[in-house]
Amino acid sequence: MTLRQTLTSLPRDARDTLFLLFVIVWVIAPQVPNLPVWTTVLAGGLLLWRGWLAIQGKALPGRWTVAALLALAVVGTLLTHRTILGRDAGVTLIVLLLVLKMLELRARRDAMVVFFLGFFTMLSNFFFSQSLPTAAAMLVALLGLLMALVNAHMPVGRPALAQTFRIAGTMALLGAPIMVALFMLFPRMAPLWGMPSENLTGRSGLSGTMKIGDMAEIALDERVAIRLRFEGSVDDVPPQAMLYFRGPVLTGFDGRQWNAEPFREDSAWAARVALPANLQTSGPAVRYEVTLEPQRQPWLMVLEATPEAPSLPNMQAYMTQDLQWLTTRPITEVLRYKAVSYPEFRHGPQQSVRPLRVHTELPPGFNPRTLELATQMRADPALSGGGTQALVTAALQRLRTGGYSYSLDPGVFGEHTADEFWFDRKEGFCEHIASAFVILMRAMDVPARIVTGYQGGERNPVDGYWTVRNADAHAWAEVWMEGRGWVRVDPTGAVSPGRIGQFQRLRAPQGAFAAAMGTMGMTQSLRAVWEAVNNSWNQWVLNYTQSRQMDLLKALGFESPSWQDLTTVLGYLIISAAVVAGAWGLWERSQHDPWLRLLARTRQRLARAGLALPDNLPPRAMAERVQAQFGTPAAAVADWLLRLERLRYAPDPGVELGTLRSEFRSLPWPKPAPH
């Protein structure tokens, strides 16, 4: 017996229970990565047990068994999360409650509780992700729960899933205008709109520290980090070589890892040596809008250099002395803001000051050969008179002509990372190159530091947005020069000019099929379309802010809209919808019997063909009249009328009202007689 035959032969209650179990699995599945392993195993086992009980027709477990499982769920939640409150603990508990309620699904009241828990669990998916795939999956879950709800209100017969799907789909479509109106007009109030994330672990590749070798792993992460839309024409967009998005600035070095602050025991040291930003901009400004993906870090990504704070919704931003923009709290949701940057700028002290000495410090006992190289370069008469610029030029020339290469996988470096790069391996990723360069500069008593962030970007031909990925994470250097302040020096460009000037990323080796797909361009085209669609979701749904609500009211004619105007418009729409729904309900009440309505439509159709029938005539008598007037061509209509009568007075499991309603549209109805 096939699976379809098995499901068809099951009793109505068993079939509906299995369908509801499938919907619950669909609702819970996106939560699996966020749930403890024991929760997933327990929930899966209980759902399989409930399905087996339904198929076998066995009795449900007793009250004490369910109570013991409930106690186990609560204790497990407490041991895992140390609480039953909060997002993670709450989701764990609501999933287990939903599953346990299926074990006592005996009456319609129990089914209503299951539906309520199912809708709540469905919404909890958005606590972790508001992406377009999540929304699409939850739309399917919504239709599934509505179908189960419709089934629960159709206790008689054995309605087909296609029929319940049509009813559930109609319900969803009728509710869609109200949902859209609520979404667009419900006042956005920060304390109520959204839920802060509890997981503040960094998502993006950037970090407040940089361990040599870690950033190469980020090059394999193709997820989108930043999207940009530049104002003006294409000619106003800076070249890719100028697209530097400034992130954490790293000053301290312990021999293996770079840190944002010097490695000092005195916590007040950073405050004493802080250098003023002294930012001076020149040249034309670049105006753009950024959509920043949630990175669970406070770093606000903007192009170098941005003198004014970007406009942020419900959040404050401030700039540190090293030109890094930070927010007052970690960014845990998609954030959109506008900024104005100047690619031509100067910053930092113009004359030598004591705090600059921090940027020349190196830990003792590390990289002796690099220190020796620095001594030789300082002693070179050709370089000693040229100042800092001559030393930087010489180091870059060594990178260009010394056989160095840009590699995604240079291997694990040992204790003396700069020595291995300069003299042994002669290959590395951006952090290897930048670190070795800064160590060499400091060894020559030149103030230098590392800047991390993103470099480059690519334009999506579908929607025109520029996309910056985690794979574009980059590390470069800043060197202090007399009279100029801090100057950007990107040593990776000396090793691999294509990485900076032509935006040639390093990529992981591809298989034969992936390489062929990439050659045909199909993969890139599909990705561009998908990212454009996903970007539209971010722009028009996730970033539908209060300012956009006010713009909508202005378009409707409000000169100075406020949240009171939003409430007024929304109130009028709700009242109008209630009036329409009430009128529809009154009409439905007067036409409550769908069987009678279908019979009335049949009389109207026959009347148009020239056969007027009284309202009290039953379907069998109507079939005889049809046969008598139209003969053999109307045999199908007469047979349909007889099946309609059997459905009413002698129900046949093979005959359903929905099927007869569908056949009504395709019957060969008699044609009106010509005059």
XYZ file of C-alpha atoms in Angstrom:
675
model
C 0.000 0.000 0.000
C 1.410 3.386 -1.003
C 1.794 6.313 1.396
C -1.071 8.163 -0.293
C -3.373 5.150 0.045
C -2.379 4.774 3.691
C -3.158 8.423 4.444
C -6.446 8.203 2.517
C -7.560 5.188 4.500
C -6.909 6.846 7.856
C -9.832 8.187 9.895
C -10.582 11.885 9.661
C -9.159 12.667 13.120
C -5.884 10.853 12.370
C -5.480 12.618 9.035
C -6.097 16.057 10.536
C -3.700 15.297 13.396
C -0.921 14.285 10.991
C -1.458 17.437 8.959
C -1.254 19.573 12.109
C 1.935 17.747 13.148
C 3.484 18.536 9.767
C 2.594 22.228 10.172
C 4.116 22.287 13.670
C 7.344 20.743 12.349
C 7.435 23.449 9.676
C 6.959 26.169 12.309
C 9.647 24.779 14.618
C 12.249 23.852 11.971
C 13.737 27.391 11.559
C 14.261 27.511 15.344
C 16.486 24.415 15.435
C 19.782 26.387 15.156
C 18.651 28.549 18.094
C 17.377 25.758 20.348
C 19.462 23.607 22.717
C 20.202 20.177 21.271
C 18.203 18.401 23.967
C 15.149 20.535 23.130
C 15.304 19.581 19.449
C 15.734 15.882 20.285
C 12.903 15.902 22.853
C 10.518 17.821 20.606
C 11.278 15.590 17.614
C 10.785 12.426 19.635
C 7.469 13.601 21.084
C 6.148 14.634 17.663
C 7.101 11.252 16.180
C 5.403 9.507 19.107
C 2.246 11.575 18.594
C 2.212 10.734 14.888
C 2.583 7.017 15.646
C -0.316 7.189 18.113
C -2.486 8.850 15.448
C -1.655 6.273 12.756
C -2.147 3.300 15.070
C -5.264 4.726 16.685
C -3.744 4.331 20.169
C -4.871 6.213 23.262
C -3.069 9.394 24.240
C -0.772 9.348 27.303
C -2.291 10.007 30.693
C -2.281 13.240 32.618
C 0.600 12.214 34.887
C 2.820 11.348 31.921
C 2.231 14.769 30.353
C 2.825 16.447 33.736
C 6.156 14.624 34.116
C 7.220 15.705 30.629
C 6.206 19.288 31.426
C 8.307 19.229 34.588
C 11.225 17.871 32.559
C 10.819 20.696 30.041
C 10.769 23.389 32.732
C 13.744 21.924 34.611
C 15.726 21.528 31.390
C 15.007 25.148 30.441
C 16.109 26.374 33.867
C 19.325 24.334 33.786
C 20.170 25.494 30.261
C 19.252 29.180 30.456
C 19.266 29.733 34.255
C 15.819 31.327 33.830
C 12.482 30.841 32.117
C 12.301 34.513 31.117
C 13.939 36.257 28.197
C 14.086 35.497 24.514
C 16.099 32.270 24.378
C 14.500 30.650 27.421
C 11.052 31.791 26.333
C 11.399 30.317 22.858
C 12.690 27.025 24.262
C 9.733 26.789 26.608
C 7.074 27.805 24.067
C 8.316 25.173 21.601
C 8.120 22.452 24.241
C 4.674 23.605 25.402
C 3.402 23.448 21.821
C 4.730 19.914 21.392
C 3.390 18.736 24.765
C -0.059 20.157 24.056
C -0.284 17.817 21.058
C -0.183 14.904 23.531
C -3.514 15.951 25.037
C -5.340 16.937 21.859
C -8.708 15.434 22.741
C -11.296 18.190 22.228
C -11.769 21.327 20.155
C -10.736 23.403 23.171
C -7.327 21.680 23.112
C -7.067 22.339 19.372
C -7.675 26.076 19.926
C -4.809 26.159 22.447
C -2.545 24.382 19.951
C -3.433 26.936 17.269
C -2.724 29.810 19.648
C 0.653 28.367 20.640
C 1.419 27.640 16.989
C 0.815 31.245 15.932
C 2.923 32.515 18.837
C 5.779 30.115 18.019
C 5.583 31.207 14.394
C 6.056 34.838 15.424
C 8.985 33.921 17.680
C 11.002 33.036 14.570
C 11.274 36.762 13.887
C 13.092 37.259 17.192
C 16.141 35.714 15.518
C 15.765 36.662 11.858
C 13.640 39.082 9.854
C 15.068 38.007 6.504
C 13.002 37.427 3.394
C 13.396 33.590 3.498
C 12.160 33.571 7.100
C 9.150 35.691 6.153
C 8.348 33.405 3.202
C 8.607 30.279 5.392
C 6.346 31.830 8.016
C 3.795 32.780 5.344
C 3.597 29.096 4.441
C 3.276 28.282 8.155
C 0.452 30.824 8.455
C -1.474 29.166 5.630
C -0.883 25.752 7.219
C -2.201 26.877 10.611
C -5.215 28.538 8.964
C -5.939 25.299 7.089
C -5.799 23.349 10.352
C -8.079 25.940 11.937
C -10.559 25.585 9.064
C -10.480 21.799 9.437
C -11.322 22.138 13.117
C -14.444 24.121 12.207
C -15.586 21.583 9.597
C -16.429 18.558 11.783
C -18.803 16.897 9.284
C -17.557 14.870 6.325
C -14.045 14.570 5.048
C -13.120 17.874 3.392
C -10.265 17.737 0.920
C -7.067 19.648 1.706
C -7.556 21.563 -1.540
C -10.888 22.847 -0.247
C -9.456 23.911 3.118
C -6.526 25.535 1.303
C -8.914 27.631 -0.781
C -10.792 28.736 2.326
C -7.575 29.509 4.245
C -6.125 31.343 1.241
C -9.288 33.410 0.933
C -9.091 34.292 4.623
C -5.459 35.351 4.232
C -6.232 37.461 1.150
C -9.171 39.145 2.862
C -6.970 39.973 5.845
C -4.021 41.165 3.736
C -5.326 44.758 3.190
C -5.825 45.191 6.932
C -2.364 43.768 7.603
C -0.790 46.175 5.097
C -2.682 49.127 6.573
C -1.552 48.248 10.095
C 2.025 47.820 8.929
C 2.097 51.163 7.126
C 0.135 53.278 9.615
C 0.652 51.779 13.082
C 2.843 54.375 14.874
C 6.478 53.304 15.132
C 7.480 53.765 18.774
C 10.977 52.559 19.652
C 10.182 50.904 23.020
C 7.417 48.815 21.419
C 8.786 48.235 17.939
C 11.390 45.528 18.013
C 13.048 43.395 20.621
C 16.699 43.800 21.650
C 18.908 40.851 20.921
C 20.484 38.954 23.776
C 23.302 37.521 21.723
C 25.890 40.244 21.283
C 28.586 38.016 19.869
C 30.052 39.618 16.769
C 28.573 38.376 13.537
C 30.776 40.142 11.015
C 34.405 39.379 10.394
C 35.687 42.518 12.109
C 36.818 42.489 15.703
C 38.398 44.777 18.254
C 41.494 42.613 17.974
C 43.395 41.109 15.059
C 45.298 37.875 15.492
C 47.668 37.236 12.627
C 46.027 34.740 10.296
C 42.419 35.109 11.460
C 41.260 37.570 8.825
C 42.040 35.151 5.970
C 39.088 33.033 7.121
C 36.753 35.991 6.527
C 37.617 35.961 2.827
C 35.444 32.846 2.462
C 32.360 34.574 3.906
C 30.296 35.904 0.996
C 27.496 37.294 3.163
C 26.561 40.915 2.603
C 27.885 43.335 5.219
C 27.014 46.744 3.721
C 24.808 48.038 0.923
C 25.217 51.565 -0.426
C 23.258 53.844 -2.681
C 25.224 56.873 -3.849
C 23.470 60.119 -4.645
C 23.979 61.745 -8.006
C 25.144 60.137 -11.218
C 27.472 57.205 -11.755
C 30.320 59.668 -12.304
C 29.912 60.935 -8.727
C 30.755 57.502 -7.260
C 34.363 57.298 -6.038
C 36.567 54.686 -7.753
C 36.798 51.325 -6.049
C 40.356 52.068 -4.942
C 38.980 54.905 -2.767
C 36.228 52.893 -1.086
C 37.714 52.431 2.394
C 35.194 51.785 5.185
C 36.897 52.547 8.476
C 36.497 50.132 11.373
C 38.548 49.453 14.525
C 41.974 51.103 14.684
C 44.599 48.857 16.290
C 47.499 50.316 18.232
C 48.789 47.766 20.746
C 50.864 44.741 19.697
C 51.941 41.882 21.991
C 53.929 39.931 19.405
C 51.043 37.896 18.052
C 47.892 39.978 18.310
C 46.949 43.579 17.623
C 44.609 45.392 19.972
C 42.671 48.646 19.888
C 44.568 49.957 22.930
C 48.224 49.750 23.998
C 49.056 46.763 26.180
C 49.366 48.673 29.434
C 48.326 47.749 32.942
C 47.395 51.372 33.669
C 43.753 51.696 32.525
C 44.038 55.493 32.399
C 46.891 55.388 29.893
C 44.623 55.579 26.828
C 42.993 58.745 28.154
C 46.376 60.396 28.762
C 47.780 59.624 25.318
C 44.645 60.254 23.267
C 45.500 62.209 20.141
C 43.044 64.812 18.841
C 41.269 63.910 15.615
C 42.057 67.287 14.022
C 40.104 66.255 10.915
C 40.429 68.557 7.900
C 38.484 67.747 4.747
C 38.804 69.097 1.233
C 37.471 68.375 -2.229
C 33.943 67.348 -3.205
C 31.709 65.516 -0.767
C 30.278 62.049 -1.376
C 26.672 61.634 -0.268
C 25.273 58.150 0.155
C 22.848 55.957 2.048
C 24.042 52.863 3.914
C 22.098 49.732 4.801
C 24.198 47.964 7.421
C 23.526 44.320 8.214
C 23.344 43.424 11.928
C 26.879 42.799 13.147
C 26.198 42.860 16.921
C 29.008 45.354 17.326
C 28.847 49.138 17.873
C 30.909 49.993 14.779
C 29.200 52.264 12.288
C 30.631 51.687 8.829
C 31.206 54.874 6.816
C 33.641 55.881 4.118
C 36.803 57.686 5.093
C 36.476 60.406 6.237
C 33.122 61.450 7.712
C 33.218 64.633 9.814
C 29.499 64.780 10.700
C 27.501 62.127 12.507
C 25.281 60.023 10.228
C 21.558 60.403 10.809
C 20.448 57.340 12.795
C 16.922 56.341 13.847
C 16.554 56.039 17.645
C 20.303 55.826 18.202
C 23.239 58.121 18.950
C 26.660 58.023 17.277
C 30.000 59.558 18.177
C 33.455 59.725 16.604
C 36.634 58.692 18.419
C 39.973 60.460 18.092
C 41.045 57.962 15.410
C 38.023 58.807 13.177
C 36.075 55.668 14.007
C 32.308 56.136 14.314
C 30.584 54.171 17.089
C 27.000 53.789 18.224
C 25.813 53.841 21.806
C 24.683 50.206 21.623
C 25.469 47.156 19.472
C 23.738 47.012 16.094
C 21.435 43.982 16.277
C 19.099 44.684 13.358
C 19.318 46.022 9.835
C 20.209 49.717 10.137
C 19.852 52.357 7.452
C 21.410 55.799 7.631
C 22.723 58.600 5.436
C 26.253 59.959 5.585
C 28.483 62.530 3.908
C 32.172 61.687 3.427
C 35.229 63.371 1.936
C 37.769 61.073 0.237
C 40.366 63.879 0.499
C 41.227 64.598 4.128
C 43.927 65.045 6.740
C 43.796 64.152 10.394
C 45.950 63.858 13.489
C 48.652 66.154 14.848
C 50.730 67.976 12.263
C 53.764 68.243 14.554
C 55.460 65.595 16.660
C 53.941 65.223 20.137
C 54.752 62.867 22.972
C 51.624 60.645 22.692
C 52.828 59.568 19.243
C 55.513 57.484 20.985
C 52.826 54.898 21.794
C 52.649 54.152 18.057
C 56.329 53.244 17.871
C 56.352 50.659 20.670
C 57.109 46.985 19.997
C 57.231 44.076 22.443
C 60.779 42.964 23.278
C 62.102 39.645 22.035
C 60.075 39.429 18.823
C 61.065 39.644 15.137
C 64.845 40.193 15.529
C 65.516 39.991 11.767
C 62.913 42.662 11.045
C 64.571 44.890 13.653
C 67.912 44.322 11.953
C 66.372 45.195 8.570
C 65.035 48.432 10.063
C 68.485 49.308 11.395
C 70.031 48.757 7.955
C 67.391 50.897 6.243
C 67.836 53.717 8.761
C 71.591 53.606 8.183
C 71.246 53.765 4.384
C 72.455 57.239 3.283
C 69.980 57.218 0.411
C 67.091 56.939 2.881
C 68.299 58.799 5.951
C 67.859 62.209 4.329
C 64.453 61.513 2.828
C 62.533 61.361 6.045
C 59.512 59.185 6.708
C 58.284 59.311 3.117
C 61.536 57.804 1.857
C 61.333 54.967 4.382
C 57.705 54.203 3.430
C 58.596 54.256 -0.268
C 61.520 51.911 0.294
C 59.372 49.427 2.246
C 56.699 49.463 -0.465
C 59.326 49.008 -3.163
C 60.655 45.979 -1.322
C 57.128 44.512 -1.339
C 56.764 45.149 -5.077
C 60.079 43.720 -6.183
C 61.022 41.233 -3.466
C 58.985 38.279 -4.721
C 56.132 38.730 -2.254
C 52.672 37.354 -3.073
C 49.105 37.791 -1.883
C 47.755 34.465 -0.614
C 44.539 33.311 1.011
C 46.263 30.427 2.766
C 49.897 31.219 3.613
C 49.929 28.674 6.437
C 50.229 29.125 10.191
C 52.856 31.656 11.224
C 55.089 31.077 14.204
C 56.260 33.347 16.985
C 58.041 35.899 14.793
C 55.322 36.744 12.310
C 57.050 39.711 10.664
C 60.340 37.806 10.246
C 58.556 34.903 8.568
C 56.782 37.215 6.165
C 59.765 39.391 5.220
C 62.392 36.638 4.938
C 60.882 33.130 4.827
C 57.373 32.714 3.426
C 57.116 35.999 1.497
C 53.367 35.494 1.154
C 50.360 36.360 3.209
C 46.891 37.837 3.418
C 46.183 41.524 4.081
C 46.696 41.272 7.853
C 50.075 39.536 7.424
C 51.227 42.261 5.042
C 49.867 45.180 7.082
C 51.240 43.805 10.356
C 54.721 43.178 8.935
C 54.738 46.654 7.368
C 53.697 48.430 10.589
C 56.241 46.459 12.644
C 58.980 47.487 10.201
C 57.869 51.137 10.388
C 57.854 51.112 14.174
C 61.258 49.443 14.214
C 62.489 52.467 12.221
C 60.947 54.735 14.914
C 58.111 55.814 12.613
C 54.650 56.085 14.303
C 52.352 53.580 12.603
C 49.162 51.672 13.333
C 46.740 49.229 11.698
C 43.249 50.135 10.517
C 40.697 47.401 9.860
C 37.451 47.688 7.964
C 36.227 46.964 4.449
C 37.729 47.933 1.115
C 36.079 47.983 -2.287
C 32.604 46.910 -3.323
C 30.717 45.882 -6.431
C 27.697 47.411 -8.105
C 24.598 45.250 -8.481
C 23.391 45.746 -12.075
C 19.799 44.881 -11.112
C 19.042 47.627 -8.566
C 22.161 49.821 -8.773
C 23.153 49.337 -5.127
C 26.798 48.791 -4.206
C 27.441 45.639 -2.184
C 30.257 45.144 0.321
C 30.673 41.632 1.702
C 32.385 40.158 4.720
C 34.897 38.809 2.212
C 35.897 42.441 1.580
C 37.197 42.842 5.140
C 40.620 44.433 4.903
C 43.525 45.674 6.974
C 45.760 48.582 5.992
C 48.263 50.873 7.695
C 48.457 54.505 8.742
C 51.826 56.198 9.085
C 52.355 59.547 10.773
C 54.296 62.113 8.745
C 55.493 65.546 9.793
C 53.198 68.286 8.461
C 50.677 65.799 7.080
C 49.421 63.879 10.102
C 48.212 60.308 9.682
C 48.565 59.090 6.085
C 46.902 55.940 4.744
C 49.359 53.394 3.332
C 47.960 50.145 1.966
C 50.901 47.736 1.620
C 48.612 45.051 0.148
C 48.331 47.238 -2.946
C 52.110 46.993 -3.384
C 51.995 43.182 -3.286
C 48.771 42.786 -5.284
C 47.728 45.987 -7.099
C 44.647 44.246 -8.506
C 43.187 43.771 -5.014
C 42.885 47.528 -4.485
C 42.760 49.092 -7.934
C 40.686 46.492 -9.775
C 38.978 44.834 -6.808
C 40.263 41.338 -7.529
C 39.340 39.258 -4.492
C 41.026 36.014 -3.580
C 38.566 33.131 -3.728
C 38.560 29.581 -2.428
C 39.298 26.855 -5.025
C 36.154 25.802 -6.922
C 35.094 22.437 -8.242
C 34.653 21.750 -11.944
C 30.880 22.290 -11.874
C 31.119 25.511 -9.858
C 33.834 26.813 -12.165
C 31.704 26.052 -15.221
C 28.706 27.806 -13.704
C 30.844 30.790 -12.844
C 32.200 30.915 -16.385
C 28.700 31.031 -17.839
C 27.801 33.850 -15.489
C 24.614 32.130 -14.366
C 25.618 32.060 -10.702
C 26.529 35.742 -10.641
C 23.303 36.729 -12.388
C 21.119 34.709 -10.042
C 22.933 36.083 -7.026
C 22.514 39.651 -8.298
C 18.764 39.128 -8.711
C 18.402 37.510 -5.295
C 20.399 40.228 -3.552
C 18.345 42.916 -5.297
C 15.133 41.275 -4.064
C 16.551 40.867 -0.564
C 17.711 44.477 -0.585
C 14.211 45.622 -1.538
C 12.883 43.663 1.435
C 15.374 45.417 3.702
C 14.589 48.857 2.298
C 10.793 48.703 2.168
C 9.926 46.353 5.021
C 12.668 46.121 7.649
C 13.558 49.799 7.253
C 10.036 51.171 7.074
C 10.635 53.777 9.756
C 8.647 56.607 11.295
C 10.111 59.061 8.790
C 8.718 56.980 5.941
C 5.339 56.946 7.638
C 5.395 60.736 7.742
C 6.388 60.877 4.078
C 3.355 58.706 3.306
C 1.059 61.118 5.151
C 2.570 64.038 3.259
C 1.756 62.225 0.033
C -1.829 61.880 1.300
C -2.097 65.659 1.798
C -0.993 66.250 5.403
C 1.271 69.316 5.575
C 2.844 68.658 8.994
C 1.970 65.052 9.840
C 2.277 63.677 13.368
C 1.576 60.394 15.106
C -1.923 61.689 15.945
C -2.578 61.940 12.209
C -1.372 58.366 11.798
C -3.802 57.232 14.474
C -6.648 59.166 12.836
C -6.073 57.678 9.393
C -5.648 54.200 10.841
C -8.855 54.611 12.865
C -10.859 55.587 9.799
C -9.524 52.583 7.903
C -10.361 50.201 10.754
C -13.896 51.613 11.057
C -14.391 51.314 7.295
C -13.137 47.723 7.334
C -15.434 46.918 10.261
C -18.453 48.362 8.426
C -17.658 46.372 5.283
C -17.087 43.201 7.300
C -20.352 43.746 9.198
C -22.319 44.207 5.980
C -20.702 41.105 4.524
C -21.551 39.168 7.674
C -25.209 40.219 7.512
C -25.397 39.098 3.899
C -23.680 35.821 4.738
C -26.145 35.220 7.558
C -29.029 35.607 5.167
C -27.299 33.243 2.756
C -25.811 30.935 5.335
C -26.422 27.577 3.635
C -23.778 27.002 0.911
C -25.805 24.071 -0.479
C -28.840 26.296 -0.983
C -26.697 29.020 -2.522
C -25.284 26.565 -5.050
C -28.811 25.363 -5.851
C -29.932 28.973 -6.352
C -27.028 29.597 -8.765
C -28.133 26.496 -10.682
C -31.671 27.858 -11.062
C -30.280 31.179 -12.284
C -28.080 29.445 -14.857
C -30.998 27.354 -16.156
C -33.229 30.422 -16.256
C -30.728 32.126 -18.577
C -31.002 29.045 -20.824
C -34.778 29.446 -20.965
C -35.860 27.032 -18.205
C -37.498 28.897 -15.297
C -37.950 26.726 -12.221
C -39.780 27.443 -8.934
C -37.687 28.003 -5.795
C -39.232 25.022 -3.938
C -38.369 22.468 -6.610
C -35.862 19.813 -5.340
C -32.766 18.867 -7.391
C -34.277 15.518 -8.570
C -37.320 17.253 -10.040
C -35.037 19.901 -11.565
C -33.022 17.115 -13.236
C -36.224 15.648 -14.757
C -37.241 19.056 -16.124
C -33.748 19.564 -17.620
C -33.870 16.149 -19.316
C -37.368 16.796 -20.628
C -36.546 20.178 -22.155
C -32.963 19.809 -23.351
C -32.624 16.078 -23.873
C -29.354 14.132 -24.081
C -26.998 17.190 -24.319
C -28.017 18.123 -20.762
C -27.396 14.657 -19.282
C -24.276 15.830 -17.444
C -26.237 18.659 -15.807
C -28.981 16.271 -14.734
C -26.469 13.817 -13.280
C -24.782 16.680 -11.409
C -28.149 17.680 -9.891
C -28.752 14.118 -8.701
C -25.322 14.047 -6.985
C -26.105 17.406 -5.399
C -29.275 15.903 -3.927
C -27.421 12.820 -2.625
C -24.899 15.085 -0.910
C -27.785 16.648 1.019
C -29.910 13.647 1.909
C -27.647 10.582 1.513
C -24.033 11.761 1.951
C -21.484 9.819 -0.075
C -17.814 9.980 1.116
C -16.797 10.401 -2.524
C -18.999 13.483 -3.092
C -18.038 16.850 -1.576
C -19.573 20.278 -1.922
C -16.284 21.773 -3.007
C -15.996 19.243 -5.827
C -19.524 19.948 -7.024
C -18.863 23.677 -6.852
C -15.777 23.244 -9.034
C -17.698 21.098 -11.529
C -20.435 23.760 -11.704
C -18.065 26.055 -13.599
C -17.179 23.444 -16.233
C -20.576 21.815 -16.868
C -21.940 21.903 -20.467
C -24.845 24.175 -19.611
C -27.644 24.421 -22.215
C -27.500 27.414 -24.508
C -30.397 29.896 -24.702
C -32.735 29.210 -27.618
C -32.342 31.719 -30.503
C -35.198 34.186 -30.953
